[in-house]
Coordinates of C-alpha atoms and ligand atoms in Angstrom, one line a residue:
X1 CA -22.2 -5.2 23.3
X2 CA -21.2 -3.6 20.0
X3 CA -21.6 -6.1 17.2
X4 CA -20.6 -3.7 14.4
X5 CA -17.7 -4.9 12.3
X6 CA -14.4 -3.0 12.6
X7 CA -13.4 -0.9 9.7
X8 CA -10.3 -1.5 7.5
X9 CA -9.0 1.0 5.0
X10 CA -6.0 0.7 2.7
X11 CA -4.8 1.7 -0.8
X12 CA -2.0 1.5 -3.3
X13 CA -0.9 4.5 -5.4
X14 CA -1.6 4.3 -9.2
X15 CA 2.1 5.0 -9.8
X16 CA 2.7 1.8 -11.8
X17 CA 2.0 -1.9 -11.7
X18 CA 1.7 -3.4 -8.2
X19 CA 4.8 -5.3 -7.3
X20 CA 5.8 -8.2 -5.1
X21 CA 6.3 -5.9 -2.1
X22 CA 2.7 -4.5 -2.5
X23 CA 1.4 -8.1 -3.0
X24 CA 3.3 -9.9 -0.2
X25 CA 3.2 -7.0 2.2
X26 CA -0.5 -6.3 1.7
X27 CA -2.6 -7.4 -1.2
X28 CA -2.1 -11.2 -0.8
X29 CA -3.8 -11.0 2.6
X30 CA -6.7 -8.8 1.6
X31 CA -9.1 -11.5 0.6
X32 CA -8.7 -13.1 4.0
X33 CA -10.2 -10.1 5.8
X34 CA -13.1 -9.2 3.6
X35 CA -15.8 -10.9 5.6
X36 CA -14.3 -10.2 9.0
X37 CA -14.3 -6.4 8.6
X38 CA -16.0 -3.6 6.7
X39 CA -13.4 -3.0 4.1
X40 CA -12.6 0.1 2.1
X41 CA -10.0 -0.1 -0.6
X42 CA -9.2 3.1 -2.4
X43 CA -6.9 4.3 -5.1
X44 CA -4.9 7.2 -3.8
X45 CA -4.5 9.2 -7.0
X46 CA -4.2 12.5 -5.1
X47 CA -1.2 11.0 -3.4
X48 CA 0.2 9.9 -6.7
X49 CA 0.7 13.5 -7.9
X50 CA 3.1 14.3 -5.1
X51 CA 5.6 12.9 -7.6
X52 CA 5.2 14.3 -11.2
X53 CA 2.9 12.1 -13.4
X54 CA 2.0 12.1 -17.0
X55 CA -1.8 12.8 -16.9
X56 CA -2.9 10.2 -19.5
X57 CA -0.8 7.6 -17.7
X58 CA -2.2 8.4 -14.3
X59 CA -5.8 8.2 -15.7
X60 CA -5.0 4.7 -17.2
X61 CA -3.1 3.5 -14.2
X62 CA -6.1 4.5 -11.9
X63 CA -8.6 2.2 -13.7
X64 CA -5.9 -0.4 -14.2
X65 CA -5.3 -0.4 -10.4
X66 CA -9.0 -1.3 -9.9
X67 CA -8.4 -4.4 -12.2
X68 CA -5.2 -5.3 -10.2
X69 CA -7.1 -5.0 -6.9
X70 CA -9.8 -7.3 -8.1
X71 CA -7.1 -9.7 -9.6
X72 CA -5.4 -9.8 -6.2
X73 CA -8.6 -11.2 -4.6
X74 CA -10.8 -8.2 -3.8
X75 CA -14.4 -9.2 -4.5
X76 CA -16.3 -5.9 -5.2
X77 CA -19.5 -7.6 -3.8
X78 CA -17.8 -8.0 -0.4
X79 CA -15.9 -4.7 -0.1
X80 CA -15.9 -1.2 -1.4
X81 CA -13.4 0.1 -4.0
X82 CA -13.3 3.8 -4.7
X83 CA -11.0 6.5 -6.2
X84 CA -9.7 9.2 -3.7
X85 CA -10.3 12.2 -6.0
X86 CA -14.0 11.2 -6.5
X87 CA -14.8 11.8 -2.9
X88 CA -15.3 15.2 -1.4
X89 CA -13.8 15.2 2.0
X90 CA -10.2 13.9 1.7
X91 CA -8.6 17.2 0.9
X92 CA -11.0 19.2 3.1
X93 CA -10.1 17.1 6.1
X94 CA -6.4 17.4 5.2
X95 CA -6.6 21.1 5.6
X96 CA -8.2 20.9 9.0
X97 CA -5.6 18.3 10.2
X98 CA -2.7 20.2 8.7
X99 CA -3.6 23.0 11.1
X100 CA -2.8 20.6 14.0
X101 CA 0.3 19.1 12.4
X102 CA 3.7 20.4 13.5
X103 CA 6.0 21.0 10.5
X104 CA 8.9 19.4 12.3
X105 CA 7.0 16.1 12.5
X106 CA 6.5 16.1 8.7
X107 CA 10.2 16.9 8.0
X108 CA 11.1 13.9 10.1
X109 CA 9.1 11.4 8.0
X110 CA 11.3 8.7 6.4
X111 CA 9.4 8.6 3.2
X112 CA 9.7 12.4 2.8
X113 CA 13.4 12.1 3.3
X114 CA 13.8 9.2 0.9
X115 CA 11.6 10.7 -1.9
X116 CA 13.0 14.2 -1.6
X117 CA 16.7 13.1 -1.5
X118 CA 18.7 14.4 -4.4
X119 CA 15.7 16.2 -5.9
X120 CA 16.2 19.7 -7.0
X121 CA 12.6 20.8 -6.7
X122 CA 10.7 19.6 -3.7
X123 CA 7.0 20.4 -3.5
X124 CA 5.0 20.9 -0.4
X125 CA 2.5 18.2 -1.5
X126 CA 5.2 15.6 -0.8
X127 CA 5.7 17.0 2.7
X128 CA 1.9 17.0 3.3
X129 CA 1.5 13.4 2.0
X130 CA 1.2 12.0 5.5
X131 CA -1.5 14.5 6.5
X132 CA -3.6 13.5 3.4
X133 CA -3.1 9.9 4.4
X134 CA -4.3 10.7 8.0
X135 CA -7.4 12.3 6.4
X136 CA -8.0 9.2 4.3
X137 CA -8.0 7.0 7.4
X138 CA -9.9 9.3 9.8
X139 CA -12.6 10.2 7.3
X140 CA -13.9 6.7 7.5
X141 CA -13.0 6.1 11.2
X142 CA -10.9 3.1 10.2
X143 CA -9.8 0.9 13.1
X144 CA -7.1 -0.9 11.1
X145 CA -4.8 0.1 8.3
X146 CA -3.0 -2.8 6.6
X147 CA 0.3 -1.6 5.2
X148 CA 3.9 -2.4 4.6
X149 CA 6.5 -1.4 7.2
X150 CA 7.3 1.8 5.2
X151 CA 4.0 3.3 6.1
X152 CA 4.1 2.6 9.9
X153 CA 5.3 6.1 10.7
X154 CA 2.5 7.6 8.6
X155 CA -0.2 5.6 10.5
X156 CA 1.4 6.8 13.7
X157 CA 0.9 10.4 12.6
X158 CA -2.8 9.6 11.9
X159 CA -3.1 8.3 15.4
X160 CA -1.4 11.4 16.8
X161 CA -3.7 13.7 14.8
X162 CA -6.8 11.7 15.8
X163 CA -5.9 12.0 19.5
X164 CA -5.0 15.7 19.2
X165 CA -8.3 16.5 17.4
X166 CA -10.2 14.5 20.1
X167 CA -8.5 16.3 22.9
X168 CA -8.7 19.8 21.3
X169 CA -12.4 19.6 20.1
X170 CA -14.0 16.6 21.9
X171 CA -14.2 12.9 21.0
X172 CA -14.6 12.5 17.2
X173 CA -12.2 10.1 15.6
X174 CA -11.5 6.4 16.1
X175 CA -7.7 5.9 16.8
X176 CA -6.4 3.7 14.0
X177 CA -3.8 1.0 14.3
X178 CA -1.5 -0.4 11.6
X179 CA -1.8 -4.0 10.5
X180 CA 1.6 -5.1 9.4
X181 CA 2.5 -8.7 8.3
X182 CA 5.5 -10.3 10.0
X183 CA 7.0 -11.5 6.8
X184 CA 6.5 -9.6 3.5
X185 CA 6.2 -6.2 5.2
X186 CA 9.5 -5.0 3.8
X187 CA 10.5 -6.5 0.5
X188 CA 13.7 -5.0 -0.8
X189 CA 14.9 -4.0 -4.3
X190 CA 16.5 -6.9 -6.3
X191 CA 19.2 -4.6 -7.5
X192 CA 19.9 -2.5 -4.4
X193 CA 18.7 -4.5 -1.4
X194 CA 19.3 -1.7 1.0
X195 CA 16.3 0.1 -0.5
X196 CA 12.7 -1.1 -0.5
X197 CA 11.2 -2.5 -3.7
X198 CA 9.1 0.4 -5.2
X199 CA 6.7 0.9 -8.0
X200 CA 8.4 4.2 -8.9
X201 CA 11.9 2.6 -9.2
X202 CA 13.3 3.6 -12.6
X203 CA 15.1 0.2 -12.9
X204 CA 12.4 -2.3 -13.7
X205 CA 14.8 -5.2 -13.1
X206 CA 14.8 -4.2 -9.4
X207 CA 11.1 -5.0 -9.1
X208 CA 8.9 -7.9 -9.8
X209 CA 5.5 -6.7 -11.0
X210 CA 2.5 -8.9 -10.3
X211 CA 1.9 -8.9 -14.1
X212 CA 5.4 -10.1 -15.0
X213 CA 5.5 -13.2 -17.3
X214 CA 7.1 -16.4 -16.0
X215 CA 10.2 -15.9 -18.1
X216 CA 10.7 -12.3 -16.8
X217 CA 10.3 -13.5 -13.2
X218 CA 13.0 -16.2 -13.8
X219 CA 15.3 -13.6 -15.4
X220 CA 14.8 -11.0 -12.7
X221 CA 15.4 -13.5 -9.8
X222 CA 18.4 -15.1 -11.5
X223 CA 20.0 -11.6 -11.9
X224 CA 19.1 -10.4 -8.4
X225 CA 22.1 -9.0 -6.7
X226 CA 23.6 -11.3 -4.1
X227 CA 27.2 -11.7 -2.9
X228 CA 30.1 -14.1 -3.5
X229 CA 29.0 -16.5 -0.7
X230 CA 27.1 -19.7 -1.0
X231 CA 25.2 -20.1 2.3
X232 CA 21.5 -19.4 2.1
X233 CA 20.8 -17.6 5.4
X234 CA 19.1 -14.5 6.8
X235 CA 22.3 -12.6 7.4
X236 CA 22.0 -8.8 7.6
X237 CA 25.5 -8.4 6.3
X238 CA 24.3 -10.2 3.1
X239 CA 21.1 -8.2 2.3
X240 CA 20.6 -9.6 -1.2
X241 CA 20.3 -13.3 -0.3
X242 CA 18.5 -12.4 3.0
X243 CA 15.9 -10.5 0.9
X244 CA 15.4 -13.5 -1.5
X245 CA 14.9 -15.8 1.5
X246 CA 12.4 -13.4 3.1
X247 CA 10.5 -13.3 -0.2
X248 CA 10.5 -17.1 -0.2
X249 CA 9.0 -17.1 3.4
X250 CA 6.4 -14.5 2.6
X251 CA 5.4 -16.3 -0.6
X252 CA 5.1 -19.8 0.9
X253 CA 4.1 -18.9 4.5
X254 CA 6.9 -20.8 6.1
X255 CA 9.0 -19.3 8.9
X256 CA 12.6 -18.0 8.4
X257 CA 13.9 -20.8 10.6
X258 CA 12.2 -23.4 8.5
X259 CA 13.5 -21.8 5.3
X260 CA 17.1 -21.7 6.5
X261 CA 16.8 -25.4 7.5
X262 CA 15.3 -26.3 4.1
X263 CA 18.2 -24.7 2.2
X264 CA 21.0 -25.5 4.7
X265 CA 22.4 -28.2 2.4
X266 CA 22.6 -26.0 -0.7
X267 CA 26.1 -24.9 -1.7
X268 CA 25.2 -22.5 -4.4
X269 CA 22.6 -19.7 -4.8
X270 CA 21.4 -20.8 -8.3
X271 CA 19.2 -23.7 -7.5
X272 CA 17.6 -21.7 -4.6
X273 CA 16.9 -18.9 -7.0
X274 CA 15.3 -21.3 -9.5
X275 CA 13.0 -22.7 -6.7
X276 CA 12.1 -19.2 -5.6
X277 CA 11.2 -18.1 -9.2
X278 CA 9.0 -21.2 -9.5
X279 CA 7.2 -20.4 -6.3
X280 CA 6.5 -16.9 -7.4
X281 CA 5.3 -18.0 -10.9
X282 CA 2.8 -20.4 -9.3
X283 CA 1.7 -17.7 -6.7
X284 CA 1.1 -15.1 -9.3
X285 CA -0.5 -17.3 -12.0
X286 CA -4.2 -17.0 -10.7
X287 CA -3.7 -13.2 -10.2
X288 CA -2.5 -12.8 -13.8
X289 CA -5.3 -14.9 -15.2
X290 CA -7.9 -12.9 -13.4
X291 CA -6.2 -9.6 -14.4
X292 CA -6.1 -10.6 -18.1
X293 CA -9.8 -11.4 -18.0
X294 CA -11.0 -8.0 -16.7
X295 CA -8.3 -5.4 -17.5
X296 CA -9.9 -4.3 -20.8
X297 CA -13.5 -4.3 -19.5
X298 CA -13.6 -0.5 -18.7
X299 CA -17.4 -0.5 -18.3
X300 CA -17.2 -3.1 -15.5
X301 CA -14.2 -1.4 -13.8
X302 CA -16.0 2.0 -14.0
X303 CA -19.2 0.4 -12.5
X304 CA -17.2 -0.9 -9.5
X305 CA -15.8 2.5 -8.6
X306 CA -19.2 4.2 -9.3
X307 CA -20.7 1.9 -6.7
X308 CA -17.8 2.6 -4.4
X309 CA -18.4 6.4 -4.6
X310 CA -22.1 6.0 -3.8
X311 CA -21.3 3.9 -0.8
X312 CA -18.6 6.1 0.8
X313 CA -19.5 9.6 -0.1
X314 CA -22.2 9.9 2.5
X315 CA -19.8 8.6 5.2
X316 CA -17.2 11.2 4.2
X317 CA -19.8 14.0 4.2
X318 CA -21.0 12.9 7.7
X319 CA -17.5 13.0 9.2
X320 CA -16.6 16.2 7.5
X321 CA -19.7 18.0 8.7
X322 CA -19.0 16.8 12.2
X323 CA -15.5 18.1 12.0
X324 CA -16.5 21.5 10.5
X325 CA -19.1 21.9 13.3
X326 CA -16.5 21.1 16.0
X327 CA -13.9 23.5 14.7
X328 CA -16.4 26.3 14.5
X329 CA -17.2 26.7 10.8
X330 CA -20.6 28.3 10.3
X331 CA -23.4 26.0 8.9
X332 CA -24.6 26.8 5.3
Ligands
ATP401 P1 5.8 4.4 -4.8 O1 7.2 4.0 -5.2 O2 5.0 5.1 -5.9 O3 5.7 5.0 -3.4 P2 5.3 1.9 -3.6 O4 5.9 0.7 -4.2 O5 6.0 2.4 -2.4 O6 5.0 3.0 -4.7 P3 2.7 2.4 -2.5 O7 1.5 2.5 -3.4 O8 3.3 3.6 -1.9 O9 3.8 1.5 -3.2 O10 2.3 1.5 -1.2 C1 1.2 0.6 -1.3 C2 1.2 -0.4 -0.1 O11 2.3 -1.3 -0.3 C3 1.5 0.2 1.2 O12 0.8 -0.5 2.2 C4 3.0 0.0 1.4 O13 3.3 0.0 2.8 C5 3.2 -1.3 0.8 N1 4.6 -1.5 0.3 C6 5.2 -0.7 -0.6 N2 6.4 -1.1 -0.9 C7 6.6 -2.3 -0.1 C8 7.7 -3.2 0.0 N3 8.8 -3.0 -0.6 N4 7.5 -4.2 0.8 C9 6.3 -4.4 1.5 N5 5.3 -3.6 1.4 C10 5.4 -2.5 0.6
MG402 MG1 5.2 4.2 -1.5

């Protein structure tokens, strides 16, 4: 019997502060899995440059992301945290995998379509993003990839590429599966609820960041777009209120039926919004406290990622050498 723990790998781009979608869809559950799995949490800074970044901001955001990970409950003594660009292997494996990836499959990716829409200059890095993500996952032979719903298609590509490589060259990669929460997997924008909440949204009122002060949370929820109705229900024709109700469920852990029942006697959105804001403020309070206590301790944050690099670089080398051998690259 194989007693080895299954491997989990996941990450969040250092493209801004983590938001409620990242938290409810992923980070809030991270600490529950630390002891059950071998956990790798990385900071995908190579993914971040698929959209133009100011270099100094990216550098700061990368270290800051480590602080946010720890604040969200990642205990560096029970998991490994590392920065993508520090590890040799991610981009090398991307190249090999890209030689097995049909271009048409990349053009069909929802994220590529969303992020390239209305852009004048579209760079190939954005198109290749899912291949880099497949390399991130396969390099560590991850069994599970916790993500929000928006990344499901990308994990499916990673599965396809693992299977294709295994069939073409012989058994090499573990076939990964997505781990997607039932509620919280798709938190929508507070200002345009037909779009998902995003770190890179230029309207900061559309997004609740995990570092938002209580007053800001109250203001953002109070001004969230709803409709002229007054029934608090999960009605797809009223995406604004449905999104707020979904946020309530994800934050409290109750089911949609229970939430609809709880608010069935309310005849206005305002008191519901107030209750929701209070729930979020309480939920984020310990995260914010922890974040404030470590965010300026650069030496500590650097030491966490140095330890992470030492831990994962040998694993990445091992997989890469195996892959190079299998595709026919000559040994050094
Ligand atoms: P960006 O706008 O820069 O792409 P993002 O907000 O989409 O940022 P990512 O870093 O791309 O965040 O994603 C990190 C994780 O959070 C992924 O697992 C992703 O599936 C999840 N996630 C992102 N947005 C949401 C959302 N609105 N609801 C639930 N999960 C989300
Ligand atoms: Mg994203």
